[in-house]
Coordinates of C-alpha atoms in Angstrom, one line a residue:
Chain A
X76 CA 5.5 21.5 24.7
X77 CA 2.4 20.2 26.3
X78 CA 0.3 23.2 27.4
X79 CA -2.9 21.3 27.6
X80 CA -4.6 20.8 31.0
X81 CA -4.4 17.1 31.8
X82 CA -8.0 16.9 32.9
X83 CA -10.9 18.9 31.4
X84 CA -12.9 21.0 34.0
X85 CA -16.0 21.3 31.9
X86 CA -18.0 19.0 29.6
X87 CA -16.6 18.5 26.1
X88 CA -19.2 20.2 23.9
X89 CA -17.2 20.7 20.6
X90 CA -15.7 17.5 19.2
X91 CA -14.3 16.9 15.7
X92 CA -13.4 13.7 14.0
X93 CA -10.9 14.3 11.2
X94 CA -10.2 11.8 8.4
X95 CA -8.0 12.3 5.3
X96 CA -5.3 14.3 7.1
X97 CA -3.2 12.1 4.8
X98 CA -4.9 11.8 1.5
X99 CA -4.2 8.1 0.8
X100 CA -5.3 6.7 4.2
X101 CA -8.7 5.4 3.2
X102 CA -10.4 4.3 6.4
X103 CA -10.7 7.8 7.8
X104 CA -11.4 9.3 4.4
X105 CA -14.4 7.2 3.7
X106 CA -15.7 7.4 7.3
X107 CA -15.5 11.3 7.2
X108 CA -17.2 11.3 3.8
X109 CA -19.9 9.0 5.0
X110 CA -20.6 11.0 8.2
X111 CA -20.7 14.2 6.2
X112 CA -23.7 12.7 4.5
X113 CA -25.1 10.9 7.6
X114 CA -24.0 12.9 10.6
X115 CA -26.4 11.2 13.1
X116 CA -24.0 8.4 13.9
X117 CA -21.7 11.0 15.6
X118 CA -24.5 12.4 17.8
X119 CA -24.5 11.8 21.5
X120 CA -26.9 13.3 24.1
X121 CA -24.4 15.8 25.5
X122 CA -22.7 16.9 22.3
X123 CA -22.4 16.4 18.5
X124 CA -19.1 15.5 16.8
X125 CA -18.3 17.2 13.5
X126 CA -16.7 15.1 10.7
X127 CA -14.0 16.9 8.8
X128 CA -12.2 15.9 5.7
X129 CA -8.9 17.4 6.6
X130 CA -6.9 17.4 3.4
X131 CA -9.5 17.4 0.5
X132 CA -7.0 18.2 -2.2
X133 CA -4.6 15.4 -1.3
X134 CA -7.5 13.1 -0.9
X135 CA -8.8 13.9 -4.4
X136 CA -5.3 13.1 -5.7
X137 CA -5.0 10.0 -3.5
X138 CA -1.6 11.2 -2.2
X139 CA -0.4 11.7 1.4
X140 CA 0.0 15.4 0.7
X141 CA 0.5 17.8 -2.2
X142 CA 3.1 20.3 -0.9
X143 CA 4.1 19.1 2.6
X144 CA 2.9 16.7 5.3
X145 CA -0.2 18.4 6.7
X146 CA 0.2 16.5 10.0
X147 CA 3.6 18.2 10.6
X148 CA 2.3 21.7 9.9
X149 CA 0.3 22.7 13.0
X150 CA 3.2 24.5 14.7
X151 CA 3.2 28.2 15.6
X152 CA 5.8 28.9 12.8
X153 CA 3.3 27.8 10.1
X154 CA 0.1 28.9 11.8
X155 CA 1.1 32.4 12.6
X156 CA 3.3 33.4 9.6
X157 CA 1.9 35.8 7.1
X158 CA 0.2 34.1 4.2
X159 CA 2.2 34.1 1.0
X160 CA 1.1 33.0 -2.5
X161 CA 3.9 30.5 -2.6
X162 CA 2.8 28.7 0.5
X163 CA 2.4 25.0 0.0
X164 CA -1.3 23.9 -0.1
X165 CA -1.0 22.2 3.3
X166 CA 0.2 25.4 5.0
X167 CA -2.8 27.3 3.8
X168 CA -5.0 24.3 4.8
X169 CA -3.5 24.1 8.2
X170 CA -4.4 27.8 8.8
X171 CA -8.0 27.1 7.6
X172 CA -8.3 24.2 10.0
X173 CA -6.8 26.3 12.8
X174 CA -9.5 28.8 12.2
X175 CA -12.2 26.1 12.0
X176 CA -11.1 24.0 15.0
X177 CA -8.9 26.3 17.0
X178 CA -7.2 28.7 17.2
X179 CA -4.6 26.4 18.8
X180 CA -4.1 27.1 22.5
X181 CA -7.0 29.5 22.6
X182 CA -10.2 29.3 24.7
X183 CA -12.2 29.2 21.5
X184 CA -10.6 25.9 20.3
X185 CA -12.6 22.7 20.0
X186 CA -12.6 20.5 23.1
X187 CA -11.4 17.4 21.4
X188 CA -10.1 16.2 18.0
X189 CA -10.0 12.5 17.1
X190 CA -7.7 12.1 14.1
X191 CA -8.0 8.9 11.9
X192 CA -5.0 7.3 10.2
X193 CA -3.8 4.1 8.5
X194 CA -0.4 2.7 8.2
X195 CA 1.1 0.1 5.9
X196 CA 2.9 -1.4 9.0
X197 CA 1.4 -4.2 11.0
X198 CA 0.5 -2.0 13.9
X199 CA -3.0 -3.5 14.5
X200 CA -5.0 -1.0 16.5
X201 CA -2.7 1.8 17.8
X202 CA -3.9 4.7 19.9
X203 CA -1.6 7.8 19.6
X204 CA -1.4 10.3 22.3
X205 CA 1.1 13.1 22.9
X206 CA 2.3 12.0 26.4
X207 CA 1.4 10.1 29.6
X208 CA 0.7 13.5 31.3
X209 CA -2.6 13.7 29.4
X210 CA -4.8 12.0 32.0
X211 CA -7.9 12.4 30.0
X212 CA -6.4 10.8 26.9
X213 CA -4.9 7.9 29.0
X214 CA -8.4 7.1 30.4
X215 CA -9.8 7.3 26.9
X216 CA -7.1 4.8 25.7
X217 CA -7.9 2.5 28.6
X218 CA -11.7 2.7 27.8
X219 CA -11.0 1.8 24.1
X220 CA -8.7 -1.1 25.2
X221 CA -11.5 -2.5 27.4
X222 CA -14.0 -2.1 24.6
X223 CA -11.9 -4.0 22.0
X224 CA -10.4 -6.6 24.3
X225 CA -10.3 -9.3 21.6
X226 CA -7.6 -7.5 19.7
X227 CA -4.4 -5.9 21.1
X228 CA -4.7 -2.2 21.3
X229 CA -1.4 -0.5 21.9
X230 CA -0.8 3.0 23.2
X231 CA 1.9 5.0 21.5
X232 CA 3.2 8.3 23.0
X233 CA 4.6 10.3 20.1
X234 CA 5.9 13.5 21.6
X235 CA 9.5 14.0 22.5
X236 CA 10.3 16.0 25.6
X237 CA 10.3 19.8 24.8
X238 CA 9.0 19.3 21.3
X239 CA 6.3 21.5 20.0
X240 CA 3.1 19.6 19.0
X241 CA 2.6 19.6 15.3
X242 CA -0.4 17.3 14.6
X243 CA -3.9 18.3 13.7
X244 CA -5.3 17.2 17.0
X245 CA -3.0 19.6 18.8
X246 CA -5.2 22.4 17.5
X247 CA -7.9 21.4 20.0
X248 CA -7.8 21.5 23.8
X249 CA -7.4 17.8 23.8
X250 CA -7.1 15.0 21.2
X251 CA -5.8 11.7 20.1
X252 CA -5.0 9.7 16.9
X253 CA -6.2 6.3 15.8
X254 CA -3.7 4.4 13.6
X255 CA -4.9 1.2 12.1
X256 CA -2.9 -1.2 10.0
X257 CA -1.7 -2.9 7.9
X258 CA -3.6 -1.3 5.0
X259 CA -1.9 -0.3 1.7
X260 CA -2.2 3.4 0.7
X261 CA -5.2 3.9 -1.6
X262 CA -6.9 0.7 -0.4
X263 CA -10.1 0.5 1.7
X264 CA -10.3 -2.7 3.6
X265 CA -13.7 -3.5 5.2
X266 CA -12.2 -5.0 8.3
X267 CA -10.3 -1.9 9.2
X268 CA -13.2 0.4 8.2
X269 CA -15.4 -1.5 10.6
X270 CA -12.8 -1.5 13.4
X271 CA -12.1 2.2 13.1
X272 CA -15.9 3.0 13.1
X273 CA -16.3 1.0 16.3
X274 CA -13.3 2.7 17.9
X275 CA -14.7 6.2 17.0
X276 CA -18.1 5.2 18.4
X277 CA -16.5 4.0 21.7
X278 CA -14.4 7.2 22.0
X279 CA -17.6 9.3 21.6
X280 CA -19.3 7.1 24.2
X281 CA -16.4 7.8 26.6
X282 CA -16.8 11.5 26.2
X283 CA -20.5 11.2 26.8
X284 CA -19.9 9.2 30.0
X285 CA -17.4 11.9 31.1
X286 CA -19.8 14.7 30.3
X287 CA -22.6 13.1 32.3
X288 CA -20.5 12.9 35.4
X289 CA -18.8 9.5 35.4
X290 CA -15.6 9.2 37.3
X291 CA -12.9 6.8 36.1
X292 CA -10.7 5.0 38.6
X293 CA -6.9 5.0 38.6
X294 CA -5.2 2.2 36.7
X295 CA -1.8 0.9 35.5
X296 CA -1.0 1.7 31.9
X297 CA 1.5 0.1 29.5
X298 CA 2.6 2.4 26.6
X299 CA 5.4 2.8 24.0
X300 CA 7.4 6.0 23.7
X301 CA 9.8 6.9 20.8
X302 CA 13.5 6.6 21.6
X303 CA 14.9 7.1 18.1
X304 CA 14.5 6.6 14.4
X305 CA 16.4 4.0 12.3
X306 CA 17.1 4.6 8.6
X307 CA 17.5 1.9 5.9
X308 CA 21.0 0.8 4.9
X309 CA 22.1 3.0 2.1
X310 CA 24.7 3.2 -0.7
X311 CA 27.2 6.1 -0.8
X312 CA 24.9 7.8 -3.2
X313 CA 22.1 7.6 -0.7
X314 CA 20.0 4.9 -2.4
X315 CA 18.6 2.0 -0.5
X316 CA 21.1 -0.8 -0.1
X317 CA 18.7 -3.2 1.5
X318 CA 15.3 -3.4 3.3
X319 CA 13.7 -4.6 6.5
X320 CA 14.8 -8.1 7.4
X321 CA 12.1 -10.8 7.1
X322 CA 12.5 -11.6 10.8
X323 CA 11.7 -8.0 11.7
X324 CA 9.0 -7.3 9.1
X325 CA 5.4 -7.3 10.5
X326 CA 6.7 -7.5 14.1
X327 CA 5.6 -4.1 15.3
X328 CA 5.5 -3.8 19.2
X329 CA 7.5 -7.0 19.6
X330 CA 10.8 -6.9 21.5
X331 CA 13.9 -6.4 19.4
X332 CA 16.9 -7.8 21.3
X333 CA 20.6 -7.1 20.8
X334 CA 22.0 -9.3 18.0
X335 CA 18.8 -9.8 16.1
X336 CA 18.7 -9.0 12.3
X337 CA 17.0 -5.8 11.3
X338 CA 17.9 -5.4 7.6
X339 CA 18.9 -7.6 4.7
X340 CA 21.1 -5.9 2.1
X341 CA 20.5 -6.5 -1.6
X342 CA 23.8 -8.4 -1.7
X343 CA 22.5 -10.8 0.8
X344 CA 24.0 -9.7 4.1
X345 CA 22.2 -9.4 7.4
X346 CA 22.5 -6.2 9.4
X347 CA 22.1 -6.8 13.1
X348 CA 20.7 -4.7 15.9
X349 CA 23.8 -3.7 17.9
X350 CA 22.5 -1.5 20.7
X351 CA 22.6 -2.8 24.2
X352 CA 19.0 -2.5 25.3
X353 CA 15.9 -4.2 24.0
X354 CA 13.6 -1.9 22.1
X355 CA 10.1 -2.2 20.6
X356 CA 10.0 -1.2 16.9
X357 CA 6.9 0.4 15.5
X358 CA 6.0 1.8 12.0
X359 CA 8.2 -1.0 10.5
X360 CA 8.5 -0.4 6.8
X361 CA 5.8 2.3 6.6
X362 CA 5.5 3.5 3.0
X363 CA 5.2 7.2 3.9
X364 CA 8.4 7.1 5.9
X365 CA 10.9 6.2 3.2
X366 CA 11.2 9.8 2.2
X367 CA 11.7 10.8 5.8
X368 CA 14.7 8.3 6.0
X369 CA 12.9 6.1 8.6
X370 CA 12.7 2.3 8.3
X371 CA 11.2 2.0 11.8
X372 CA 10.9 3.8 15.1
X373 CA 12.5 2.4 18.2
X374 CA 10.3 2.7 21.2
X375 CA 10.7 1.9 24.9
X376 CA 7.9 0.2 26.8
X377 CA 6.7 2.2 29.8
X378 CA 4.5 1.1 32.7
X379 CA 3.0 3.9 34.8
X380 CA 0.1 4.8 37.0
X381 CA -2.7 6.9 35.7
X382 CA -4.5 8.8 38.4
X383 CA -8.3 8.9 38.8
X384 CA -10.2 11.0 36.3
X385 CA -12.5 12.7 38.6
X386 CA -16.2 13.2 37.8
X387 CA -17.2 16.6 36.6
X388 CA -19.1 18.8 39.0
X389 CA -22.8 18.7 37.8
X390 CA -23.6 21.4 35.3
X391 CA -26.9 22.5 33.8
X392 CA -27.8 20.6 30.6
X393 CA -27.2 23.0 27.7
X394 CA -30.4 24.2 25.9
X395 CA -30.7 22.5 22.5
Chain B
X45 CA -4.2 -9.5 -31.4
X46 CA -1.4 -12.1 -31.0
X47 CA 1.0 -11.9 -33.9
X48 CA 3.8 -13.5 -32.1
X49 CA 5.0 -16.9 -33.2
X50 CA 4.1 -19.5 -30.5
X51 CA 7.5 -21.1 -30.5
X52 CA 10.9 -19.3 -31.2
X53 CA 12.9 -20.8 -34.1
X54 CA 16.2 -19.4 -32.9
X55 CA 18.0 -19.0 -29.6
X56 CA 16.9 -16.0 -27.6
X57 CA 19.9 -13.7 -27.6
X58 CA 18.4 -10.4 -26.5
X59 CA 16.5 -10.4 -23.3
X60 CA 15.4 -7.5 -21.1
X61 CA 14.1 -7.5 -17.5
X62 CA 12.0 -4.4 -16.9
X63 CA 11.2 -3.0 -13.4
X64 CA 9.4 0.1 -12.4
X65 CA 7.0 0.1 -15.3
X66 CA 4.8 1.3 -12.5
X67 CA 6.8 3.7 -10.3
X68 CA 5.5 2.6 -6.9
X69 CA 5.9 -1.2 -7.3
X70 CA 9.1 -1.6 -5.4
X71 CA 10.4 -5.2 -5.9
X72 CA 11.1 -4.6 -9.6
X73 CA 12.3 -1.1 -9.1
X74 CA 15.0 -2.1 -6.6
X75 CA 15.9 -5.3 -8.5
X76 CA 16.4 -3.2 -11.7
X77 CA 18.5 -0.6 -9.9
X78 CA 20.6 -3.3 -8.3
X79 CA 21.2 -5.1 -11.6
X80 CA 22.1 -1.8 -13.3
X81 CA 25.0 -1.6 -10.8
X82 CA 25.7 -5.4 -10.7
X83 CA 24.7 -6.9 -14.1
X84 CA 26.5 -10.1 -13.7
X85 CA 23.6 -11.8 -12.0
X86 CA 21.6 -11.6 -15.2
X87 CA 24.4 -13.2 -17.3
X88 CA 23.9 -16.7 -18.8
X89 CA 26.3 -18.6 -21.1
X90 CA 24.1 -18.1 -24.2
X91 CA 22.9 -14.6 -23.6
X92 CA 22.9 -11.5 -21.3
X93 CA 19.8 -10.0 -20.0
X94 CA 19.6 -6.2 -19.8
X95 CA 18.0 -4.5 -16.8
X96 CA 15.7 -1.6 -17.6
X97 CA 14.1 0.9 -15.2
X98 CA 11.1 1.4 -17.4
X99 CA 9.5 4.5 -15.9
X100 CA 12.2 6.5 -14.1
X101 CA 10.2 9.7 -13.7
X102 CA 7.3 8.0 -12.0
X103 CA 9.8 5.9 -9.9
X104 CA 11.4 9.1 -8.7
X105 CA 8.0 10.4 -7.7
X106 CA 7.0 7.0 -6.2
X107 CA 3.8 7.1 -8.2
X108 CA 2.3 4.5 -10.6
X109 CA 2.7 7.0 -13.5
X110 CA 2.8 10.8 -14.1
X111 CA 0.5 11.3 -17.1
X112 CA -1.0 8.0 -18.0
X113 CA -0.5 4.3 -17.2
X114 CA 2.7 3.4 -19.1
X115 CA 1.7 -0.3 -19.2
X116 CA -1.4 0.6 -21.3
X117 CA 0.5 2.7 -23.8
X118 CA 2.3 0.2 -26.1
X119 CA -0.4 0.2 -28.8
X120 CA 0.2 1.2 -32.4
X121 CA -1.9 4.3 -31.8
X122 CA 0.6 5.7 -29.2
X123 CA 3.7 4.2 -30.7
X124 CA 3.3 5.5 -34.2
X125 CA 1.6 8.8 -33.7
X126 CA 3.6 12.0 -34.4
X127 CA 5.3 13.3 -31.2
X128 CA 3.6 16.4 -29.7
X129 CA 4.9 18.7 -27.0
X130 CA 1.7 18.0 -25.0
X131 CA 2.2 14.2 -25.0
X132 CA 2.0 12.7 -21.5
X133 CA 5.4 11.7 -20.2
X134 CA 4.6 8.0 -20.5
X135 CA 3.7 8.3 -24.2
X136 CA 7.1 9.8 -24.9
X137 CA 8.7 7.1 -22.7
X138 CA 6.8 4.3 -24.4
X139 CA 8.3 5.5 -27.7
X140 CA 11.7 5.5 -26.2
X141 CA 11.3 2.0 -24.9
X142 CA 9.9 0.9 -28.3
X143 CA 13.1 2.2 -29.9
X144 CA 15.3 0.6 -27.2
X145 CA 13.6 -2.8 -27.0
X146 CA 11.6 -3.0 -30.3
X147 CA 10.3 -1.7 -32.5
X148 CA 7.3 -3.7 -31.7
X149 CA 6.4 -6.5 -34.2
X150 CA 9.7 -5.9 -36.1
X151 CA 12.6 -8.4 -36.7
X152 CA 14.9 -6.0 -34.7
X153 CA 12.8 -6.3 -31.5
X154 CA 14.3 -8.0 -28.4
X155 CA 13.6 -11.7 -28.1
X156 CA 12.1 -11.6 -24.7
X157 CA 10.9 -9.1 -22.0
X158 CA 10.2 -10.1 -18.5
X159 CA 8.3 -7.3 -16.8
X160 CA 8.2 -7.1 -12.9
X161 CA 5.1 -6.0 -11.0
X162 CA 3.6 -5.9 -7.5
X163 CA 0.0 -5.8 -6.5
X164 CA -1.7 -4.8 -3.2
X165 CA -4.0 -7.8 -3.7
X166 CA -3.2 -11.2 -2.2
X167 CA -2.2 -12.7 -5.5
X168 CA 0.9 -14.6 -4.2
X169 CA 3.1 -15.5 -7.2
X170 CA 1.2 -14.8 -10.4
X171 CA 2.6 -15.3 -13.9
X172 CA 1.0 -13.1 -16.5
X173 CA 1.0 -14.2 -20.1
X174 CA -1.1 -12.9 -23.0
X175 CA -2.7 -16.2 -24.0
X176 CA -2.6 -19.9 -24.0
X177 CA -1.4 -19.9 -27.6
X178 CA 2.0 -18.7 -26.5
X179 CA 3.6 -22.2 -26.2
X180 CA 7.0 -20.8 -25.2
X181 CA 5.5 -18.7 -22.4
X182 CA 3.3 -21.6 -21.2
X183 CA 6.4 -23.8 -20.9
X184 CA 8.2 -21.0 -19.0
X185 CA 5.3 -20.8 -16.6
X186 CA 5.4 -24.5 -16.1
X187 CA 9.1 -24.3 -15.4
X188 CA 8.7 -21.6 -12.8
X189 CA 5.9 -23.5 -11.2
X190 CA 8.1 -26.6 -10.8
X191 CA 10.9 -24.4 -9.4
X192 CA 8.8 -22.8 -6.8
X193 CA 6.6 -25.8 -5.8
X194 CA 6.4 -24.8 -2.2
X195 CA 4.2 -21.8 -3.0
X196 CA 1.2 -21.6 -5.4
X197 CA 2.2 -20.0 -8.6
X198 CA -0.9 -19.1 -10.7
X199 CA -1.0 -18.4 -14.4
X200 CA -3.2 -15.5 -15.5
X201 CA -4.0 -14.9 -19.2
X202 CA -4.7 -11.2 -19.6
X203 CA -5.6 -10.7 -23.2
X204 CA -9.2 -10.6 -24.4
X205 CA -9.8 -12.1 -27.9
X206 CA -9.1 -9.6 -30.7
X207 CA -7.6 -7.1 -28.3
X208 CA -4.4 -5.4 -29.3
X209 CA -1.6 -6.0 -26.8
X210 CA -0.7 -2.9 -24.8
X211 CA 1.9 -4.0 -22.2
X212 CA 5.6 -3.2 -22.2
X213 CA 6.5 -6.9 -22.8
X214 CA 4.5 -6.8 -26.1
X215 CA 7.3 -4.7 -27.6
X216 CA 9.5 -7.8 -27.7
X217 CA 9.1 -11.0 -29.8
X218 CA 8.0 -12.8 -26.7
X219 CA 7.4 -11.9 -23.0
X220 CA 5.8 -12.3 -19.7
X221 CA 4.9 -10.5 -16.5
X222 CA 5.6 -11.4 -12.9
X223 CA 3.0 -10.1 -10.4
X224 CA 3.8 -10.5 -6.7
X225 CA 1.6 -9.6 -3.8
X226 CA 0.4 -8.5 -1.5
X227 CA 2.8 -5.5 -1.1
X228 CA 1.7 -1.9 -0.5
X229 CA 2.6 0.7 -3.0
X230 CA 5.9 2.3 -2.0
X231 CA 7.0 -0.5 0.3
X232 CA 9.8 -3.0 -0.3
X233 CA 9.3 -6.2 1.5
X234 CA 12.3 -8.5 1.7
X235 CA 10.3 -11.7 1.2
X236 CA 8.8 -10.5 -2.1
X237 CA 12.2 -9.1 -3.2
X238 CA 13.8 -12.5 -2.6
X239 CA 11.0 -14.4 -4.3
X240 CA 11.0 -12.1 -7.4
X241 CA 14.8 -12.4 -7.7
X242 CA 14.5 -16.2 -7.6
X243 CA 11.8 -16.2 -10.2
X244 CA 13.8 -14.0 -12.6
X245 CA 16.8 -16.3 -12.1
X246 CA 14.7 -19.3 -12.9
X247 CA 13.2 -17.6 -16.0
X248 CA 16.7 -16.9 -17.3
X249 CA 17.8 -20.5 -16.6
X250 CA 14.8 -21.7 -18.7
X251 CA 15.8 -19.5 -21.6
X252 CA 19.4 -20.8 -21.3
X253 CA 18.1 -24.4 -21.3
X254 CA 16.0 -23.7 -24.4
X255 CA 18.9 -22.0 -26.1
X256 CA 21.2 -24.9 -25.5
X257 CA 18.8 -27.3 -27.2
X258 CA 16.6 -28.7 -24.4
X259 CA 13.1 -29.9 -25.5
X260 CA 10.2 -29.6 -23.0
X261 CA 7.5 -32.2 -23.1
X262 CA 3.8 -31.6 -23.5
X263 CA 1.8 -31.1 -20.3
X264 CA -1.6 -30.1 -18.9
X265 CA -1.9 -26.5 -17.8
X266 CA -4.3 -24.8 -15.4
X267 CA -4.7 -21.1 -15.9
X268 CA -7.1 -18.2 -15.3
X269 CA -8.6 -16.0 -18.0
X270 CA -10.4 -12.7 -17.5
X271 CA -14.2 -12.8 -18.0
X272 CA -15.2 -9.3 -16.8
X273 CA -14.5 -6.5 -14.4
X274 CA -16.6 -5.7 -11.4
X275 CA -16.8 -2.1 -10.0
X276 CA -17.4 -1.1 -6.4
X277 CA -20.9 -0.2 -5.3
X278 CA -21.3 3.6 -5.8
X279 CA -23.6 6.5 -4.8
X280 CA -25.5 8.4 -7.4
X281 CA -22.7 10.9 -7.4
X282 CA -20.2 8.2 -8.3
X283 CA -18.5 7.9 -5.0
X284 CA -17.8 4.6 -3.3
X285 CA -20.8 3.4 -1.3
X286 CA -19.0 0.3 0.1
X287 CA -16.0 -1.8 -0.3
X288 CA -14.9 -5.4 -0.8
X289 CA -16.6 -7.8 1.6
X290 CA -14.4 -9.3 4.4
X291 CA -15.3 -12.7 3.1
X292 CA -13.9 -11.9 -0.4
X293 CA -10.9 -9.8 0.7
X294 CA -7.6 -11.6 0.2
X295 CA -9.3 -14.6 -1.5
X296 CA -7.7 -14.1 -4.9
X297 CA -8.0 -17.2 -7.2
X298 CA -10.5 -18.9 -4.8
X299 CA -13.9 -19.9 -6.3
X300 CA -16.7 -17.3 -5.9
X301 CA -20.0 -19.0 -5.9
X302 CA -23.5 -17.6 -6.6
X303 CA -25.0 -16.1 -3.5
X304 CA -21.7 -15.3 -1.8
X305 CA -21.1 -11.7 -0.5
X306 CA -18.8 -9.6 -2.6
X307 CA -19.3 -6.1 -1.1
X308 CA -20.3 -4.5 2.2
X309 CA -21.9 -1.1 1.9
X310 CA -21.1 1.7 4.4
X311 CA -24.6 1.5 5.7
X312 CA -24.0 -2.2 6.5
X313 CA -25.7 -4.2 3.8
X314 CA -24.1 -7.1 2.0
X315 CA -24.0 -7.1 -1.8
X316 CA -24.1 -10.7 -3.2
X317 CA -22.6 -12.3 -6.3
X318 CA -25.7 -12.9 -8.4
X319 CA -24.3 -14.5 -11.6
X320 CA -25.1 -18.1 -12.3
X321 CA -21.6 -19.5 -12.7
X322 CA -18.6 -19.8 -10.4
X323 CA -15.8 -17.4 -11.1
X324 CA -12.3 -16.9 -9.7
X325 CA -11.7 -13.2 -8.6
X326 CA -8.2 -11.8 -9.0
X327 CA -6.7 -8.3 -8.3
X328 CA -9.2 -8.0 -5.4
X329 CA -9.0 -4.5 -4.0
X330 CA -5.9 -3.5 -5.9
X331 CA -5.1 0.1 -5.0
X332 CA -4.3 1.1 -8.6
X333 CA -7.6 -0.1 -10.0
X334 CA -9.9 2.2 -7.9
X335 CA -9.4 4.9 -10.6
X336 CA -10.2 2.4 -13.3
X337 CA -13.5 1.5 -11.6
X338 CA -12.4 -2.1 -10.9
X339 CA -12.9 -3.7 -7.5
X340 CA -11.8 -7.1 -8.9
X341 CA -11.5 -9.0 -12.1
X342 CA -13.6 -12.1 -12.6
X343 CA -11.7 -15.0 -14.3
X344 CA -12.6 -18.4 -15.4
X345 CA -10.4 -21.4 -14.7
X346 CA -9.1 -23.2 -17.8
X347 CA -7.5 -26.5 -18.2
X348 CA -5.7 -27.2 -21.5
X349 CA -2.9 -29.2 -23.1
X350 CA 0.3 -27.4 -24.0
X351 CA 2.1 -29.2 -26.8
X352 CA 5.8 -30.1 -26.7
X353 CA 8.3 -27.2 -27.0
X354 CA 10.7 -28.8 -29.5
X355 CA 14.4 -28.5 -29.1
X356 CA 16.1 -25.9 -31.3
X357 CA 18.1 -27.2 -34.2
X358 CA 21.8 -26.9 -33.2
X359 CA 23.3 -23.5 -34.1
X360 CA 26.9 -22.4 -33.9
X361 CA 27.8 -20.7 -30.6
X362 CA 27.9 -16.9 -31.2
X363 CA 31.3 -15.3 -31.0
X364 CA 31.6 -13.3 -27.8

């Protein structure tokens, strides 16, 4: 459920940039660590952004998580249940982050969380927002697209209708994820590090422009929204019986048409895409999704109008 | 130390193909699992090759290892020490494999082990042998190069002079490693799976040709031998202060000349290569080597003559 207001009514004063929500996605981990030592880079005239290393224990172990996926743990079930000694580490950590950056859905929550991720899939630069209804996030996506026009910069809407938000950025009043790939788990590539750093800087610039009273005109947006998940072909015992077809591998965001091969089995047969409609696969062959039974996500491409983001009414500058 | 005879005097009857020596290198893992169900593919007229999943516990956890790197554990220190309840899993497993495929340096050992690996580095197809003195392995490398002439197929000699061999293939009388990349840990790419499968088939064909009395003429070999390791730039506290420079990333086996950039620090400075001689970096930005303090290996390029591999004297066909 999206209970966030689509447009902020006041300047965003409390912003967090979270890295290491998954402990083996290195761009955000090393950016957060760097900014914790040198926070000036995240400073803007109207606000300061706080860097947060979201899952320090998993980061130390260079694993996605220790007990359960932290970025699926920010639901009311986990955040409000009574603490128990047997709670997985990430449940405890989600509650700590909820205290630090939330509480979720409260007036005391941070105004914005920008959450930094990597994928092993060939996703390029992907901006992850909950839904098209979040006008502020859509304008931020548009701003980032215009700033990085030499590279494609896709917008992915992750939330299914009626689904409760579960990501770390859902703790704040507003938020978004950056997903850069391909990068192997545990590897820090300079090109992606530089690109992510530039995207974070541009996102903070956008918030600064909004805070100082800029209005952003309406525009037409193209985005991708999840339709369904597709698992690998499997044996009767549940083991993999094949993997992503060479003709689908690395083709994230490209159209997949009926009859095209999607898997190649170990015995050499092609498995074809047999649905009737063209879809746009994303997160193709993402390492972290094997355990979730996901070889790729099928998305549909949407085109929709995003209304004007109106300028804030002038407010007094906060005293330093 | 290389105590192996450079040329076998008898047909190779007992061959093993090991996958999953590192539990998150997926090409060998899924090939070994497939062959355990369908072993006929590894059958040749003069011998059968046995598939072995070398580190099943690490494979189940999709981690390189649980307690210590199995592929650094086949030294006499580990193999001959008295078993202890606190031994890391991989020490126990190395002793099991030494019983199954060795004992190392004994007459009862397997004739050949082919060990299957992946790297996150852009190594393409890399054939890993202990040293240029292993005439049989050099001829096998040559055979594989000729079979896969459309792709570069580099030969890497891993053993430093005087160093005891520590890899799983050192348990057999002869052996070699295949290292295919780039592939993220935990990901199974169809293209690398197909390429590794073809290389294994060609290696078994070569052994079959040798067993049936083929001689292989002398030739000139080009190979790469380790000179030294290079660590990442680090802070005083030992954390990363930068990563592999975009101009070095993905350039495995290409010449690195004095004055070229090798790292980019997080504060934006370039670190240059300041030695006097050209080297050939390999395993550039390999995920598994961060914990070893290795950003890349520096190798030298060697050119040397490999003598004729003489035909075996005819032997009676073994009874089935």
